[in-house]
Amino acid sequence: MARPEPVVSRFAPSPTGRLHLGHAVSAVRAHDLARAAGGRFLLRIEDIDGSRSRPEHVSAILADLDWLGLDPDGPVVFQSARLPLYADALDRLRDAGLVYPCFCTRAEVAAASLSAPHGAEPLYPGTCRHLSSPDLSRPHSWRIAMARAVAVAGPLGWHDAAAGHVRADPLAQGDVILARKDAPASYHLAVTVDDAAQGISDVVRGQDLFRATDIHRLLQALLGLPTPHYHHHPLLTGADGQRLAKRNGAPTLEAMRLGGGDGRALAADLRAGRLPAGFAPLA
């Protein structure tokens, strides 16, 4: 049965470093999904972290996509130009009594939290959840009151291309931050609002964001936003067996490009499931 809506996918990197091969996998898959359906492939630059985003990284992203032969449709969208949308969404959640101010530092949260799985953020223990008269003149973030929000939304689910129907379990994520002390919106809030505003029908991203989709599904329900189809692909590892990441010094697309590599040939290899020597899917 044909899907009624046009397919609109997106590639949404953060300009806090250069792209690596894992980004290329996401970009190629998102591009090809839209093109195969006669749909649109959009580029969104997630530059909401003003302290780490750099214009030279944006330039490199554009050059890398052109090198790969991936041509986005329409103008590039920058999150930094969309702050009023995030503020409005946060106001709606605040008016509904579903968020609360948090004054804790990262160190305080880590010290007070129960142990978290390796590599995961510690669950927030609720230190500020029941403050009677918080002083909003002090630096603070805004956290979702997760139990209350889940009770309002009721049971939720979403669809993943590989896993099928997934029962959302946002409670397992704890009271996540929706607006930070140093940024007007978190990844969770911004990406949910943006995907709806841009009419994204299909989200292609790495398996590391699989459970984050539970939070996004909850926010969609609370804000009355549509739910896209999701496509979570395996992550890649380098020669050292470690997952590719900017912080781990993964080889960059820019280095391959400036070294004389053929970007279109690389994209064709990725489509065929062939990875360069030294790279493998993360099991």
Tab-separated table of C-alpha atoms in Angstrom:
chain	number	residue	atom	x	y	z
A	1	MET	CA	0.000	0.000	0.000
A	2	ALA	CA	1.463	3.353	-1.064
A	3	ARG	CA	2.156	5.934	1.616
A	4	PRO	CA	-0.167	8.937	1.264
A	5	GLU	CA	2.315	11.675	2.101
A	6	PRO	CA	5.330	12.753	0.056
A	7	VAL	CA	8.642	11.472	1.380
A	8	VAL	CA	10.742	14.229	2.927
A	9	SER	CA	14.016	13.219	4.572
A	10	ARG	CA	16.789	15.295	6.070
A	11	PHE	CA	20.453	15.258	7.009
A	12	ALA	CA	21.007	17.286	10.158
A	13	PRO	CA	24.656	17.495	11.270
A	14	SER	CA	26.043	19.726	14.006
A	15	PRO	CA	28.854	22.055	12.867
A	16	THR	CA	30.998	21.282	15.893
A	17	GLY	CA	33.581	19.310	13.932
A	18	ARG	CA	34.239	17.690	10.572
A	19	LEU	CA	32.037	14.911	9.195
A	20	HIS	CA	33.265	11.301	9.196
A	21	LEU	CA	32.235	8.146	7.349
A	22	GLY	CA	29.338	7.458	9.715
A	23	HIS	CA	27.826	10.791	8.731
A	24	ALA	CA	28.217	9.827	5.070
A	25	VAL	CA	26.216	6.650	5.682
A	26	SER	CA	23.326	8.665	7.170
A	27	ALA	CA	23.453	11.309	4.459
A	28	VAL	CA	23.506	8.792	1.582
A	29	ARG	CA	20.650	6.763	3.059
A	30	ALA	CA	18.499	9.823	3.717
A	31	HIS	CA	19.203	11.207	0.253
A	32	ASP	CA	18.466	7.934	-1.536
A	33	LEU	CA	15.284	7.272	0.438
A	34	ALA	CA	13.825	10.571	-0.751
A	35	ARG	CA	15.091	10.310	-4.319
A	36	ALA	CA	13.722	6.763	-4.769
A	37	ALA	CA	10.250	8.025	-3.830
A	38	GLY	CA	10.441	11.233	-5.865
A	39	GLY	CA	10.544	13.180	-2.602
A	40	ARG	CA	12.722	15.878	-1.092
A	41	PHE	CA	16.050	15.705	0.750
A	42	LEU	CA	16.689	18.611	3.124
A	43	LEU	CA	19.805	19.855	4.896
A	44	ARG	CA	19.470	21.272	8.395
A	45	ILE	CA	22.473	22.607	10.298
A	46	GLU	CA	21.984	21.984	14.017
A	47	ASP	CA	24.031	24.919	15.274
A	48	ILE	CA	22.113	25.609	18.458
A	49	ASP	CA	25.302	25.110	20.494
A	50	GLY	CA	26.736	28.558	19.859
A	51	SER	CA	29.858	27.937	21.937
A	52	ARG	CA	31.034	25.014	19.756
A	53	SER	CA	29.508	25.638	16.311
A	54	ARG	CA	31.896	27.086	13.738
A	55	PRO	CA	31.245	28.548	10.259
A	56	GLU	CA	34.256	26.682	8.865
A	57	HIS	CA	32.561	23.403	9.810
A	58	VAL	CA	29.434	24.485	7.914
A	59	SER	CA	31.553	25.169	4.831
A	60	ALA	CA	33.154	21.745	5.143
A	61	ILE	CA	29.746	20.047	5.457
A	62	LEU	CA	28.549	21.686	2.247
A	63	ALA	CA	31.754	20.731	0.433
A	64	ASP	CA	31.554	17.127	1.684
A	65	LEU	CA	27.952	16.690	0.505
A	66	ASP	CA	28.830	18.104	-2.908
A	67	TRP	CA	31.838	15.743	-3.087
A	68	LEU	CA	29.553	12.788	-2.314
A	69	GLY	CA	27.149	13.894	-5.049
A	70	LEU	CA	24.308	14.635	-2.612
A	71	ASP	CA	22.343	17.733	-3.576
A	72	PRO	CA	19.863	18.972	-0.924
A	73	ASP	CA	16.570	20.514	-1.991
A	74	GLY	CA	15.674	24.055	-1.012
A	75	PRO	CA	17.647	26.416	1.226
A	76	VAL	CA	19.789	25.183	4.094
A	77	VAL	CA	17.994	25.630	7.425
A	78	PHE	CA	19.935	26.758	10.510
A	79	GLN	CA	18.626	26.045	13.987
A	80	SER	CA	20.121	29.297	15.257
A	81	ALA	CA	17.521	31.131	13.133
A	82	ARG	CA	14.624	29.172	14.630
A	83	LEU	CA	14.888	30.006	18.327
A	84	PRO	CA	11.361	31.501	18.605
A	85	LEU	CA	9.892	28.137	17.563
A	86	TYR	CA	11.675	26.373	20.422
A	87	ALA	CA	10.718	29.086	22.902
A	88	ASP	CA	7.053	28.731	21.931
A	89	ALA	CA	7.156	24.945	22.383
A	90	LEU	CA	8.833	25.292	25.780
A	91	ASP	CA	6.244	27.894	26.830
A	92	ARG	CA	3.440	25.492	25.948
A	93	LEU	CA	4.972	22.751	28.053
A	94	ARG	CA	5.607	25.197	30.894
A	95	ASP	CA	2.005	26.423	30.783
A	96	ALA	CA	0.853	22.806	30.992
A	97	GLY	CA	2.977	22.263	34.115
A	98	LEU	CA	5.145	19.653	32.407
A	99	VAL	CA	8.586	21.230	32.889
A	100	TYR	CA	10.442	22.612	35.881
A	101	PRO	CA	13.612	24.679	36.419
A	102	CYS	CA	16.784	22.847	37.409
A	103	PHE	CA	19.777	24.543	39.017
A	104	CYS	CA	22.050	21.490	39.276
A	105	THR	CA	25.462	21.315	37.629
A	106	ARG	CA	26.591	18.297	35.619
A	107	ALA	CA	28.904	17.293	38.453
A	108	GLU	CA	26.074	17.475	40.989
A	109	VAL	CA	23.825	15.361	38.796
A	110	ALA	CA	26.534	12.746	38.291
A	111	ALA	CA	27.302	12.606	42.008
A	112	ALA	CA	23.659	12.244	43.036
A	113	SER	CA	22.510	9.885	40.276
A	114	LEU	CA	22.167	6.168	40.298
A	115	SER	CA	24.767	4.383	38.201
A	116	ALA	CA	24.116	4.616	34.455
A	117	PRO	CA	25.131	2.178	31.693
A	118	HIS	CA	28.611	2.711	30.289
A	119	GLY	CA	28.653	5.725	28.004
A	120	ALA	CA	25.145	6.850	28.981
A	121	GLU	CA	24.152	10.064	30.692
A	122	PRO	CA	23.343	9.534	34.387
A	123	LEU	CA	19.623	9.657	35.157
A	124	TYR	CA	18.587	12.833	36.883
A	125	PRO	CA	17.583	12.059	40.502
A	126	GLY	CA	14.904	14.771	40.691
A	127	THR	CA	16.748	17.155	43.006
A	128	CYS	CA	14.906	20.263	41.777
A	129	ARG	CA	11.611	18.625	40.845
A	130	HIS	CA	9.673	19.803	43.879
A	131	LEU	CA	11.221	23.189	44.676
A	132	SER	CA	8.473	25.367	46.121
A	133	SER	CA	9.750	28.813	45.096
A	134	PRO	CA	12.670	28.543	42.634
A	135	ASP	CA	14.737	31.663	42.055
A	136	LEU	CA	14.608	32.056	38.258
A	137	SER	CA	17.168	34.865	38.383
A	138	ARG	CA	19.804	32.163	38.902
A	139	PRO	CA	21.166	30.238	35.880
A	140	HIS	CA	18.949	27.241	35.261
A	141	SER	CA	17.880	24.672	32.715
A	142	TRP	CA	14.380	23.328	32.122
A	143	ARG	CA	13.649	19.631	32.603
A	144	ILE	CA	10.573	17.689	31.628
A	145	ALA	CA	8.619	16.210	34.541
A	146	MET	CA	8.723	12.826	32.853
A	147	ALA	CA	6.290	10.865	35.008
A	148	ARG	CA	3.709	13.635	34.775
A	149	ALA	CA	4.217	14.014	31.015
A	150	VAL	CA	3.869	10.267	30.408
A	151	ALA	CA	0.658	10.220	32.429
A	152	VAL	CA	-0.753	13.035	30.295
A	153	ALA	CA	0.289	11.474	26.978
A	154	GLY	CA	-0.685	7.879	27.751
A	155	PRO	CA	0.789	4.804	25.996
A	156	LEU	CA	2.790	5.670	22.880
A	157	GLY	CA	4.607	3.888	20.091
A	158	TRP	CA	6.492	4.603	16.886
A	159	HIS	CA	7.605	2.732	13.779
A	160	ASP	CA	11.174	1.790	12.884
A	161	ALA	CA	11.961	0.446	9.414
A	162	ALA	CA	13.961	-2.483	10.819
A	163	ALA	CA	12.349	-3.114	14.211
A	164	GLY	CA	8.718	-2.508	13.246
A	165	HIS	CA	6.396	-1.160	15.929
A	166	VAL	CA	8.299	0.051	18.992
A	167	ARG	CA	6.644	0.721	22.343
A	168	ALA	CA	7.909	4.059	23.599
A	169	ASP	CA	9.418	4.039	27.092
A	170	PRO	CA	10.409	7.649	27.811
A	171	LEU	CA	10.265	7.034	31.570
A	172	ALA	CA	13.513	5.090	31.249
A	173	GLN	CA	15.259	8.302	30.161
A	174	GLY	CA	14.365	10.252	33.313
A	175	ASP	CA	13.673	13.983	33.495
A	176	VAL	CA	15.752	15.004	30.469
A	177	ILE	CA	16.722	18.611	29.801
A	178	LEU	CA	14.662	20.485	27.199
A	179	ALA	CA	16.453	23.843	27.509
A	180	ARG	CA	19.974	24.233	28.879
A	181	LYS	CA	21.511	27.039	30.879
A	182	ASP	CA	23.690	27.922	27.887
A	183	ALA	CA	21.269	27.094	25.038
A	184	PRO	CA	17.580	27.875	24.445
A	185	ALA	CA	16.705	24.282	23.526
A	186	SER	CA	18.140	20.809	23.882
A	187	TYR	CA	18.633	18.417	20.995
A	188	HIS	CA	15.413	16.612	21.965
A	189	LEU	CA	13.182	19.678	21.827
A	190	ALA	CA	14.799	21.313	18.794
A	191	VAL	CA	14.832	18.212	16.590
A	192	THR	CA	11.204	17.400	17.415
A	193	VAL	CA	10.014	20.909	16.607
A	194	ASP	CA	12.148	21.155	13.459
A	195	ASP	CA	11.113	17.806	11.995
A	196	ALA	CA	7.453	18.816	12.314
A	197	ALA	CA	7.978	22.349	11.000
A	198	GLN	CA	9.869	21.057	7.947
A	199	GLY	CA	7.354	18.317	7.189
A	200	ILE	CA	9.878	15.517	7.651
A	201	SER	CA	8.189	12.195	6.899
A	202	ASP	CA	11.226	9.947	7.377
A	203	VAL	CA	14.099	10.326	9.833
A	204	VAL	CA	17.312	8.465	8.975
A	205	ARG	CA	19.920	8.350	11.748
A	206	GLY	CA	22.256	6.069	13.666
A	207	GLN	CA	21.255	3.304	16.040
A	208	ASP	CA	22.698	5.311	18.940
A	209	LEU	CA	19.579	7.523	18.806
A	210	PHE	CA	17.087	4.647	18.817
A	211	ARG	CA	15.887	5.122	22.403
A	212	ALA	CA	16.025	8.919	22.132
A	213	THR	CA	13.096	8.485	19.748
A	214	ASP	CA	10.967	7.590	22.780
A	215	ILE	CA	11.477	11.129	24.065
A	216	HIS	CA	10.734	12.640	20.672
A	217	ARG	CA	7.535	10.601	20.389
A	218	LEU	CA	6.432	11.894	23.788
A	219	LEU	CA	7.109	15.505	22.819
A	220	GLN	CA	5.191	14.998	19.583
A	221	ALA	CA	2.190	13.803	21.565
A	222	LEU	CA	2.377	16.658	24.092
A	223	LEU	CA	2.771	19.334	21.392
A	224	GLY	CA	0.304	17.842	18.914
A	225	LEU	CA	2.946	17.186	16.247
A	226	PRO	CA	3.038	14.421	13.604
A	227	THR	CA	5.245	11.366	14.013
A	228	PRO	CA	7.670	10.521	11.181
A	229	HIS	CA	8.762	7.046	10.160
A	230	TYR	CA	12.196	6.224	11.581
A	231	HIS	CA	15.137	4.417	9.985
A	232	HIS	CA	17.963	3.669	12.468
A	233	HIS	CA	21.046	2.229	10.812
A	234	PRO	CA	24.027	0.398	12.347
A	235	LEU	CA	26.958	2.510	13.485
A	236	LEU	CA	30.473	2.089	12.116
A	237	THR	CA	33.704	1.253	13.857
A	238	GLY	CA	37.254	2.126	12.874
A	239	ALA	CA	40.349	-0.028	12.708
A	240	ASP	CA	40.617	0.152	16.505
A	241	GLY	CA	37.138	-1.318	16.922
A	242	GLN	CA	35.817	1.891	18.442
A	243	ARG	CA	32.629	3.560	17.260
A	244	LEU	CA	33.349	6.449	14.898
A	245	ALA	CA	32.962	9.803	16.656
A	246	LYS	CA	34.394	13.297	16.393
A	247	ARG	CA	35.766	13.082	19.909
A	248	ASN	CA	37.646	9.862	19.043
A	249	GLY	CA	39.440	11.463	16.111
A	250	ALA	CA	37.635	9.469	13.427
A	251	PRO	CA	39.023	9.991	9.901
A	252	THR	CA	37.133	12.857	8.292
A	253	LEU	CA	35.437	13.134	4.916
A	254	GLU	CA	37.380	16.347	4.408
A	255	ALA	CA	40.669	14.465	4.707
A	256	MET	CA	39.473	11.906	2.149
A	257	ARG	CA	38.256	14.693	-0.140
A	258	LEU	CA	41.424	16.789	0.065
A	259	GLY	CA	43.494	13.636	-0.305
A	260	GLY	CA	42.096	13.112	-3.786
A	261	GLY	CA	39.432	10.526	-2.969
A	262	ASP	CA	36.437	10.037	-5.249
A	263	GLY	CA	33.377	11.012	-3.223
A	264	ARG	CA	30.820	9.730	-5.716
A	265	ALA	CA	32.576	6.377	-5.832
A	266	LEU	CA	32.558	6.288	-2.033
A	267	ALA	CA	28.811	7.002	-1.999
A	268	ALA	CA	28.262	4.211	-4.530
A	269	ASP	CA	30.244	1.812	-2.340
A	270	LEU	CA	28.175	2.746	0.705
A	271	ARG	CA	24.988	2.109	-1.266
A	272	ALA	CA	26.315	-1.344	-2.128
A	273	GLY	CA	27.259	-2.043	1.484
A	274	ARG	CA	30.979	-1.843	0.814
A	275	LEU	CA	33.083	-0.048	3.402
A	276	PRO	CA	36.671	1.188	3.010
A	277	ALA	CA	39.373	-1.036	4.475
A	278	GLY	CA	39.560	-0.719	8.245
A	279	PHE	CA	35.875	0.076	8.768
A	280	ALA	CA	33.076	-2.258	9.856
A	281	PRO	CA	29.456	-2.011	11.031
A	282	LEU	CA	29.084	-1.934	14.783
A	283	ALA	CA	27.490	-5.184	15.898
